[in-house]
């Protein structure tokens, strides 16, 4: 049995015992992949104290056997939910946790109807963030994959700095970056490359447009690569300066955002809460008079998903501990002018932050 799958299952089983659950129904795609190794896009896991079953349909049966050797594979119908009642009865499950954040209202109704008669004693218990909490703390191999993905994003930014010039369209630069990352070994990108120039840079999640990049304006580039399923997330904001000087406002705002980011990177230690981490950077931006212009959280966990737990934000009670991987990404956005965001991917190790990307200067 693959040792990482075994230890992940052990953690989940401990959680089941703590919550008096006989089993867990895992439907969320990344969670399913994490707990089994299975990469198919349809299928469900049923995990009890002793059993680990992967139920999937004809299309994925062979793949499931290869990718999830630790699981008993059960072939089910892609169109009828009847298997659910039979399988939960066979496994003697009375209280079954399901992922409330993933199961839709209609799927829940379908499952509830399917157990009537066959396994009517089954209680479906909503759970939240169970597997996600296990995923928060990374294994060495996961950190290595993200480090490689961060390296590709770093190189892509270097490439972008070489090819960017006034008159280039945002979309053209975005495609250059995307092509570069794919050719450097990234799997399909976790999210669309963001290139936002001038006033567009005031929108934290702008999409690349036909706008032509100009001199003396901020250009936000937010990109991620993916290696073995694991993402990276990196933002740089650059400004094409004219020979006679550049934009003093850009330099002034950039220095504040960079100072805020450094304060968080050096200040976060083992045990810092998501709220306190956020406050480290937010205080500097507020003191500089831009508090209202930093309208999002400081950062987020990264793993199989580009946005996962923990959250580093004003309302987050998450406690940061060793081997968590997350972003540190303060920003200042000024409507009409543009914005500056600086984002690096980091891991908390031995109580201190170790950047996985080349930290911004
Ligand atoms: Zn990002
Ligand atoms: Zn991010």
Short mmCIF file of C-alpha atoms and ligand atoms in Angstrom, two decimals:
data_model
loop_
_atom_site.label_atom_id
_atom_site.label_comp_id
_atom_site.label_asym_id
_atom_site.label_seq_id
_atom_site.Cartn_x
_atom_site.Cartn_y
_atom_site.Cartn_z
CA UNK A 1 0.00 0.00 0.00
CA UNK A 2 1.30 3.43 -0.91
CA UNK A 3 2.51 4.92 2.35
CA UNK A 4 1.14 8.41 1.77
CA UNK A 5 -2.34 7.07 0.93
CA UNK A 6 -2.24 4.89 4.04
CA UNK A 7 -1.30 7.76 6.33
CA UNK A 8 -3.96 10.01 4.78
CA UNK A 9 -6.58 7.31 5.35
CA UNK A 10 -5.39 6.89 8.93
CA UNK A 11 -5.93 10.60 9.59
CA UNK A 12 -9.41 10.45 8.09
CA UNK A 13 -10.30 7.35 10.11
CA UNK A 14 -9.25 9.07 13.31
CA UNK A 15 -11.62 11.87 12.41
CA UNK A 16 -14.45 9.42 11.71
CA UNK A 17 -13.96 7.82 15.13
CA UNK A 18 -13.91 11.23 16.85
CA UNK A 19 -17.21 12.12 15.19
CA UNK A 20 -18.92 8.76 15.72
CA UNK A 21 -19.22 8.20 11.98
CA UNK A 22 -19.18 4.69 10.46
CA UNK A 23 -17.99 5.99 7.16
CA UNK A 24 -17.27 8.93 4.90
CA UNK A 25 -18.63 9.50 1.42
CA UNK A 26 -16.03 11.50 -0.50
CA UNK A 27 -17.23 13.04 -3.74
CA UNK A 28 -15.15 16.22 -4.10
CA UNK A 29 -12.67 15.71 -6.93
CA UNK A 30 -9.45 16.92 -5.25
CA UNK A 31 -10.32 15.11 -2.01
CA UNK A 32 -11.01 11.92 -3.95
CA UNK A 33 -7.67 12.25 -5.73
CA UNK A 34 -5.83 13.04 -2.49
CA UNK A 35 -7.21 10.07 -0.57
CA UNK A 36 -6.96 7.48 -3.34
CA UNK A 37 -4.58 8.56 -6.11
CA UNK A 38 -7.45 8.21 -8.61
CA UNK A 39 -7.42 10.96 -11.25
CA UNK A 40 -10.70 10.19 -13.03
CA UNK A 41 -13.34 12.89 -13.14
CA UNK A 42 -16.24 10.70 -11.92
CA UNK A 43 -16.41 8.43 -8.93
CA UNK A 44 -16.94 8.37 -5.17
CA UNK A 45 -15.05 6.99 -2.22
CA UNK A 46 -16.66 5.17 0.68
CA UNK A 47 -14.25 4.89 3.56
CA UNK A 48 -14.94 3.02 6.79
CA UNK A 49 -12.68 1.99 9.66
CA UNK A 50 -11.65 -1.10 7.71
CA UNK A 51 -12.61 -0.61 4.09
CA UNK A 52 -11.73 1.78 1.32
CA UNK A 53 -13.99 1.49 -1.72
CA UNK A 54 -13.85 3.46 -4.95
CA UNK A 55 -17.11 3.36 -6.88
CA UNK A 56 -16.92 4.47 -10.49
CA UNK A 57 -18.50 3.65 -13.82
CA UNK A 58 -17.37 1.67 -16.84
CA UNK A 59 -15.36 4.54 -18.34
CA UNK A 60 -12.91 4.68 -15.42
CA UNK A 61 -12.75 1.10 -14.15
CA UNK A 62 -9.38 0.20 -15.64
CA UNK A 63 -7.84 3.54 -14.71
CA UNK A 64 -9.15 3.21 -11.13
CA UNK A 65 -7.50 -0.18 -10.71
CA UNK A 66 -4.15 1.23 -11.81
CA UNK A 67 -4.24 4.57 -9.95
CA UNK A 68 -5.90 3.43 -6.72
CA UNK A 69 -4.40 0.02 -5.92
CA UNK A 70 -5.19 0.47 -2.22
CA UNK A 71 -8.92 0.55 -2.92
CA UNK A 72 -11.55 -2.05 -3.66
CA UNK A 73 -12.97 -0.92 -7.00
CA UNK A 74 -16.71 -1.29 -7.51
CA UNK A 75 -18.29 -0.71 -10.91
CA UNK A 76 -21.50 1.27 -10.74
CA UNK A 77 -24.03 2.62 -13.21
CA UNK A 78 -23.35 6.18 -14.35
CA UNK A 79 -27.08 6.90 -14.50
CA UNK A 80 -28.74 5.11 -11.56
CA UNK A 81 -27.99 5.79 -7.85
CA UNK A 82 -29.20 2.32 -6.71
CA UNK A 83 -25.65 1.18 -5.94
CA UNK A 84 -25.41 3.66 -3.08
CA UNK A 85 -27.99 1.96 -0.85
CA UNK A 86 -26.62 -1.51 -1.54
CA UNK A 87 -23.01 -0.60 -0.98
CA UNK A 88 -23.61 1.32 2.26
CA UNK A 89 -25.73 -1.62 3.53
CA UNK A 90 -22.97 -4.12 2.59
CA UNK A 91 -20.44 -2.01 4.46
CA UNK A 92 -22.78 -1.91 7.47
CA UNK A 93 -22.76 1.88 7.62
CA UNK A 94 -25.34 3.55 9.85
CA UNK A 95 -23.95 7.07 10.13
CA UNK A 96 -22.31 8.26 6.94
CA UNK A 97 -20.57 11.62 6.65
CA UNK A 98 -20.90 13.41 3.32
CA UNK A 99 -19.25 16.58 2.02
CA UNK A 100 -21.84 19.30 2.48
CA UNK A 101 -19.80 21.73 0.41
CA UNK A 102 -19.80 19.43 -2.60
CA UNK A 103 -23.09 17.49 -2.65
CA UNK A 104 -25.76 19.53 -4.41
CA UNK A 105 -29.32 19.72 -3.13
CA UNK A 106 -30.54 17.50 -5.95
CA UNK A 107 -27.78 14.92 -5.43
CA UNK A 108 -28.63 14.78 -1.74
CA UNK A 109 -32.28 14.20 -2.56
CA UNK A 110 -31.33 11.48 -5.03
CA UNK A 111 -29.15 9.68 -2.47
CA UNK A 112 -31.81 10.02 0.25
CA UNK A 113 -34.43 8.54 -2.05
CA UNK A 114 -32.15 5.69 -3.07
CA UNK A 115 -31.67 4.48 0.51
CA UNK A 116 -35.41 4.29 1.24
CA UNK A 117 -36.31 0.62 1.44
CA UNK A 118 -32.81 -0.86 0.93
CA UNK A 119 -30.90 0.86 3.72
CA UNK A 120 -33.46 3.16 5.34
CA UNK A 121 -31.63 3.23 8.66
CA UNK A 122 -28.73 5.06 7.07
CA UNK A 123 -28.24 8.55 8.41
CA UNK A 124 -26.57 11.05 6.09
CA UNK A 125 -24.50 13.43 8.22
CA UNK A 126 -23.25 16.69 6.68
CA UNK A 127 -19.55 17.39 7.32
CA UNK A 128 -17.45 20.36 6.33
CA UNK A 129 -13.76 20.71 5.62
CA UNK A 130 -12.79 17.27 6.97
CA UNK A 131 -10.48 16.16 4.17
CA UNK A 132 -9.51 19.77 3.49
CA UNK A 133 -8.14 20.04 7.04
CA UNK A 134 -5.94 16.98 6.44
CA UNK A 135 -4.77 18.43 3.13
CA UNK A 136 -3.63 21.66 4.81
CA UNK A 137 -0.48 20.07 6.22
CA UNK A 138 1.72 18.97 3.36
CA UNK A 139 3.99 15.95 2.96
CA UNK A 140 7.59 16.50 1.75
CA UNK A 141 6.72 15.25 -1.72
CA UNK A 142 3.81 17.67 -2.05
CA UNK A 143 6.08 20.57 -1.05
CA UNK A 144 8.62 19.45 -3.66
CA UNK A 145 5.98 19.46 -6.40
CA UNK A 146 4.86 22.96 -5.42
CA UNK A 147 8.44 24.14 -5.28
CA UNK A 148 8.90 22.95 -8.89
CA UNK A 149 5.65 24.65 -9.91
CA UNK A 150 6.82 27.86 -8.20
CA UNK A 151 10.13 27.64 -10.09
CA UNK A 152 8.30 27.52 -13.42
CA UNK A 153 6.24 30.59 -12.49
CA UNK A 154 9.43 32.44 -11.48
CA UNK A 155 11.01 31.70 -14.86
CA UNK A 156 7.82 32.70 -16.65
CA UNK A 157 7.95 36.12 -14.97
CA UNK A 158 11.57 36.52 -16.07
CA UNK A 159 10.45 35.64 -19.58
CA UNK A 160 7.59 38.16 -19.35
CA UNK A 161 10.03 40.89 -18.32
CA UNK A 162 12.04 40.19 -21.47
CA UNK A 163 9.17 40.23 -23.94
CA UNK A 164 6.95 42.96 -22.46
CA UNK A 165 6.98 46.29 -24.33
CA UNK A 166 4.68 49.24 -24.76
CA UNK A 167 2.01 48.44 -27.35
CA UNK A 168 1.82 44.73 -26.54
CA UNK A 169 -1.75 43.62 -25.79
CA UNK A 170 -2.54 42.10 -22.39
CA UNK A 171 -3.86 38.98 -24.15
CA UNK A 172 -0.67 38.62 -26.18
CA UNK A 173 1.51 38.76 -23.08
CA UNK A 174 -0.80 36.32 -21.26
CA UNK A 175 -0.46 33.83 -24.11
CA UNK A 176 3.35 34.23 -24.19
CA UNK A 177 3.42 33.41 -20.47
CA UNK A 178 1.03 30.48 -20.78
CA UNK A 179 3.00 28.98 -23.66
CA UNK A 180 6.25 29.42 -21.74
CA UNK A 181 4.91 27.63 -18.64
CA UNK A 182 3.49 24.71 -20.65
CA UNK A 183 6.76 24.34 -22.57
CA UNK A 184 8.65 24.44 -19.27
CA UNK A 185 6.80 21.37 -18.05
CA UNK A 186 3.66 22.69 -16.40
CA UNK A 187 0.49 20.66 -16.72
CA UNK A 188 -2.62 22.57 -17.81
CA UNK A 189 -2.67 25.79 -15.82
CA UNK A 190 -4.67 25.93 -12.57
CA UNK A 191 -6.16 29.30 -13.51
CA UNK A 192 -6.18 31.69 -16.45
CA UNK A 193 -3.09 33.90 -16.62
CA UNK A 194 -3.90 37.39 -15.37
CA UNK A 195 -2.30 40.34 -17.12
CA UNK A 196 -3.93 43.61 -16.05
CA UNK A 197 -2.47 46.93 -17.12
CA UNK A 198 -3.19 50.53 -16.20
CA UNK A 199 -6.72 51.03 -14.81
CA UNK A 200 -7.42 47.29 -15.31
CA UNK A 201 -4.85 46.59 -12.59
CA UNK A 202 -7.29 48.07 -10.08
CA UNK A 203 -9.41 44.91 -10.50
CA UNK A 204 -7.77 42.14 -8.44
CA UNK A 205 -9.10 39.41 -10.74
CA UNK A 206 -9.14 41.15 -14.11
CA UNK A 207 -9.04 38.99 -17.24
CA UNK A 208 -6.53 39.78 -20.00
CA UNK A 209 -8.07 42.12 -22.57
CA UNK A 210 -7.22 43.68 -25.92
CA UNK A 211 -5.81 46.69 -24.08
CA UNK A 212 -2.31 47.66 -25.13
CA UNK A 213 0.23 47.95 -22.32
CA UNK A 214 1.65 51.46 -21.95
CA UNK A 215 4.63 53.10 -20.29
CA UNK A 216 4.52 54.38 -16.71
CA UNK A 217 1.59 52.26 -15.58
CA UNK A 218 1.30 49.22 -13.35
CA UNK A 219 1.02 45.81 -15.00
CA UNK A 220 -0.18 43.06 -12.66
CA UNK A 221 0.85 39.56 -13.73
CA UNK A 222 -0.70 36.75 -11.64
CA UNK A 223 0.18 33.22 -12.73
CA UNK A 224 0.33 29.64 -11.57
CA UNK A 225 1.88 26.44 -12.88
CA UNK A 226 0.96 22.87 -12.01
CA UNK A 227 3.23 19.88 -11.39
CA UNK A 228 1.86 16.41 -10.53
CA UNK A 229 -1.46 18.09 -9.79
CA UNK A 230 0.04 20.65 -7.38
CA UNK A 231 -0.28 24.38 -8.07
CA UNK A 232 1.83 27.45 -7.62
CA UNK A 233 0.58 31.03 -7.40
CA UNK A 234 2.72 34.10 -8.03
CA UNK A 235 2.05 37.78 -8.70
CA UNK A 236 4.43 40.46 -9.86
CA UNK A 237 3.58 44.04 -10.71
CA UNK A 238 5.88 45.75 -13.15
CA UNK A 239 6.06 49.18 -14.71
CA UNK A 240 7.67 50.02 -18.03
CA UNK A 241 9.55 53.18 -17.23
CA UNK A 242 10.25 55.79 -19.83
CA UNK A 243 13.93 56.78 -20.11
CA UNK A 244 13.23 60.07 -18.32
CA UNK A 245 12.08 58.61 -15.07
CA UNK A 246 8.94 56.59 -14.53
CA UNK A 247 5.94 57.10 -12.31
CA UNK A 248 6.75 58.29 -8.75
CA UNK A 249 3.34 57.07 -7.56
CA UNK A 250 4.14 53.55 -8.74
CA UNK A 251 7.38 53.56 -6.75
CA UNK A 252 5.70 54.94 -3.66
CA UNK A 253 2.79 52.44 -3.66
CA UNK A 254 5.06 49.54 -4.63
CA UNK A 255 7.33 50.23 -1.65
CA UNK A 256 4.35 50.09 0.75
CA UNK A 257 3.05 46.79 -0.64
CA UNK A 258 6.54 45.28 -0.54
CA UNK A 259 7.07 46.43 3.04
CA UNK A 260 3.70 44.90 4.01
CA UNK A 261 4.64 41.61 2.39
CA UNK A 262 8.08 41.49 4.06
CA UNK A 263 6.51 42.22 7.45
CA UNK A 264 4.22 39.21 7.04
CA UNK A 265 6.96 36.92 5.71
CA UNK A 266 9.30 37.68 8.60
CA UNK A 267 6.55 37.96 11.24
CA UNK A 268 4.58 34.76 10.67
CA UNK A 269 5.66 31.92 12.94
CA UNK A 270 4.29 28.57 13.99
CA UNK A 271 1.05 29.25 15.84
CA UNK A 272 0.23 32.59 14.19
CA UNK A 273 -3.47 32.72 13.35
CA UNK A 274 -4.71 33.60 9.88
CA UNK A 275 -6.10 36.82 11.33
CA UNK A 276 -2.82 37.86 12.98
CA UNK A 277 -0.86 37.03 9.82
CA UNK A 278 -3.19 39.26 7.82
CA UNK A 279 -2.86 42.04 10.40
CA UNK A 280 0.95 42.09 10.07
CA UNK A 281 0.65 43.31 6.50
CA UNK A 282 -2.62 45.20 6.81
CA UNK A 283 -1.26 47.45 9.56
CA UNK A 284 1.48 48.76 7.27
CA UNK A 285 -0.96 49.46 4.44
CA UNK A 286 -3.40 51.13 6.85
CA UNK A 287 -0.68 53.25 8.43
CA UNK A 288 0.28 54.45 4.95
CA UNK A 289 -3.32 55.58 4.42
CA UNK A 290 -4.37 52.84 1.97
CA UNK A 291 -6.36 50.58 4.32
CA UNK A 292 -9.54 50.78 2.22
CA UNK A 293 -7.57 49.95 -0.94
CA UNK A 294 -6.54 46.51 0.38
CA UNK A 295 -9.91 44.83 0.03
CA UNK A 296 -8.96 41.17 0.04
CA UNK A 297 -7.30 38.69 2.38
CA UNK A 298 -3.52 38.46 2.74
CA UNK A 299 -3.29 34.91 1.46
CA UNK A 300 -4.61 31.41 1.04
CA UNK A 301 -3.44 27.84 1.17
CA UNK A 302 -2.29 26.18 -2.05
CA UNK A 303 -2.10 22.50 -2.94
CA UNK A 304 -4.09 20.40 -5.38
CA UNK A 305 -6.39 23.42 -5.53
CA UNK A 306 -5.00 26.91 -6.15
CA UNK A 307 -7.22 28.21 -3.34
CA UNK A 308 -7.51 25.98 -0.30
CA UNK A 309 -7.15 26.16 3.46
CA UNK A 310 -5.73 27.82 5.50
CA UNK A 311 -7.08 31.34 5.03
CA UNK A 312 -4.90 34.31 5.99
CA UNK A 313 -7.58 36.96 6.40
CA UNK A 314 -9.16 39.38 8.88
CA UNK A 315 -11.76 36.82 10.05
CA UNK A 316 -9.65 33.66 9.92
CA UNK A 317 -9.23 31.54 13.02
CA UNK A 318 -6.98 29.05 11.18
CA UNK A 319 -3.75 28.40 13.04
CA UNK A 320 -0.64 28.27 10.86
CA UNK A 321 1.62 25.32 11.56
CA UNK A 322 4.66 23.65 10.07
CA UNK A 323 4.39 22.25 6.54
CA UNK A 324 1.50 24.43 5.50
CA UNK A 325 1.94 26.04 2.08
CA UNK A 326 0.24 29.36 1.42
CA UNK A 327 0.52 32.67 -0.40
CA UNK A 328 1.42 36.07 1.03
CA UNK A 329 -0.16 38.60 -1.31
CA UNK A 330 -0.96 42.10 -0.11
CA UNK A 331 -2.24 44.61 -2.65
CA UNK A 332 -3.33 48.20 -3.07
CA UNK A 333 -5.99 48.97 -5.70
CA UNK A 334 -6.86 52.51 -6.75
CA UNK A 335 -9.80 52.87 -9.09
CA UNK A 336 -8.89 54.69 -12.31
CA UNK A 337 -5.13 54.48 -11.68
CA UNK A 338 -4.44 50.78 -11.28
CA UNK A 339 -3.14 48.48 -8.60
CA UNK A 340 -0.13 46.73 -7.19
CA UNK A 341 -0.11 43.22 -5.80
CA UNK A 342 2.94 41.21 -4.78
CA UNK A 343 2.37 37.50 -4.18
CA UNK A 344 4.79 34.79 -3.19
CA UNK A 345 4.29 31.14 -2.35
CA UNK A 346 5.79 30.06 0.97
CA UNK A 347 5.99 27.07 3.29
CA UNK A 348 6.10 27.26 7.07
CA UNK A 349 8.99 25.08 8.23
CA UNK A 350 10.57 24.78 11.68
CA UNK A 351 8.42 27.69 12.77
CA UNK A 352 9.68 30.03 10.05
CA UNK A 353 8.68 30.93 6.53
CA UNK A 354 10.72 29.52 3.66
CA UNK A 355 9.74 31.04 0.32
CA UNK A 356 9.16 28.58 -2.51
CA UNK A 357 9.25 31.34 -5.10
CA UNK A 358 12.08 33.85 -5.48
CA UNK A 359 10.78 36.54 -3.14
CA UNK A 360 9.91 39.85 -4.74
CA UNK A 361 12.27 42.81 -4.54
ZN1 LIG B 1 -2.30 34.64 -7.58
ZN1 LIG B 2 -3.28 33.81 -4.70
#
